[in-house]
């Protein structure tokens, strides 16, 4: 029974981390369109897309590893 509760707790912690990561991504996405300074807007947009590409590559590698 204790093991199940520990797994539930870890799952809830991971969900909390995912929610924070999603919130951070949304902030980056919004700033890439709402930033008034064109240089900062371009930088935010480029960083957002670069992070997306890196995550896609990591996800692909993880998928291939556990396939």
Short mmCIF file of C-alpha atoms in Angstrom, two decimals, residues 25-59:
data_model
loop_
_atom_site.label_atom_id
_atom_site.label_comp_id
_atom_site.label_asym_id
_atom_site.label_seq_id
_atom_site.Cartn_x
_atom_site.Cartn_y
_atom_site.Cartn_z
CA UNK A 25 6.65 27.46 -22.81
CA UNK A 26 3.47 29.51 -23.04
CA UNK A 27 5.31 32.51 -21.60
CA UNK A 28 8.06 32.15 -24.21
CA UNK A 29 5.50 31.78 -26.99
CA UNK A 30 3.54 34.84 -25.89
CA UNK A 31 6.67 36.94 -25.48
CA UNK A 32 7.77 35.94 -28.98
CA UNK A 33 4.69 37.75 -30.33
CA UNK A 34 3.93 40.41 -27.70
CA UNK A 35 7.39 41.88 -27.11
CA UNK A 36 7.49 45.50 -28.27
CA UNK A 37 11.22 45.66 -29.01
CA UNK A 38 11.74 43.96 -32.40
CA UNK A 39 15.18 42.61 -31.49
CA UNK A 40 13.94 41.05 -28.25
CA UNK A 41 10.84 39.70 -30.02
CA UNK A 42 13.00 38.06 -32.68
CA UNK A 43 15.32 36.65 -30.03
CA UNK A 44 12.39 35.23 -28.01
CA UNK A 45 10.87 33.69 -31.14
CA UNK A 46 14.17 32.14 -32.22
CA UNK A 47 14.81 30.72 -28.75
CA UNK A 48 11.29 29.31 -28.60
CA UNK A 49 11.67 27.50 -31.94
CA UNK A 50 15.17 26.32 -31.07
CA UNK A 51 13.91 24.84 -27.78
CA UNK A 52 11.06 23.13 -29.66
CA UNK A 53 13.49 21.55 -32.13
CA UNK A 54 15.76 20.33 -29.33
CA UNK A 55 12.82 18.79 -27.48
CA UNK A 56 11.59 17.11 -30.64
CA UNK A 57 15.04 15.60 -31.16
CA UNK A 58 15.19 14.38 -27.54
CA UNK A 59 11.71 12.88 -27.83
#
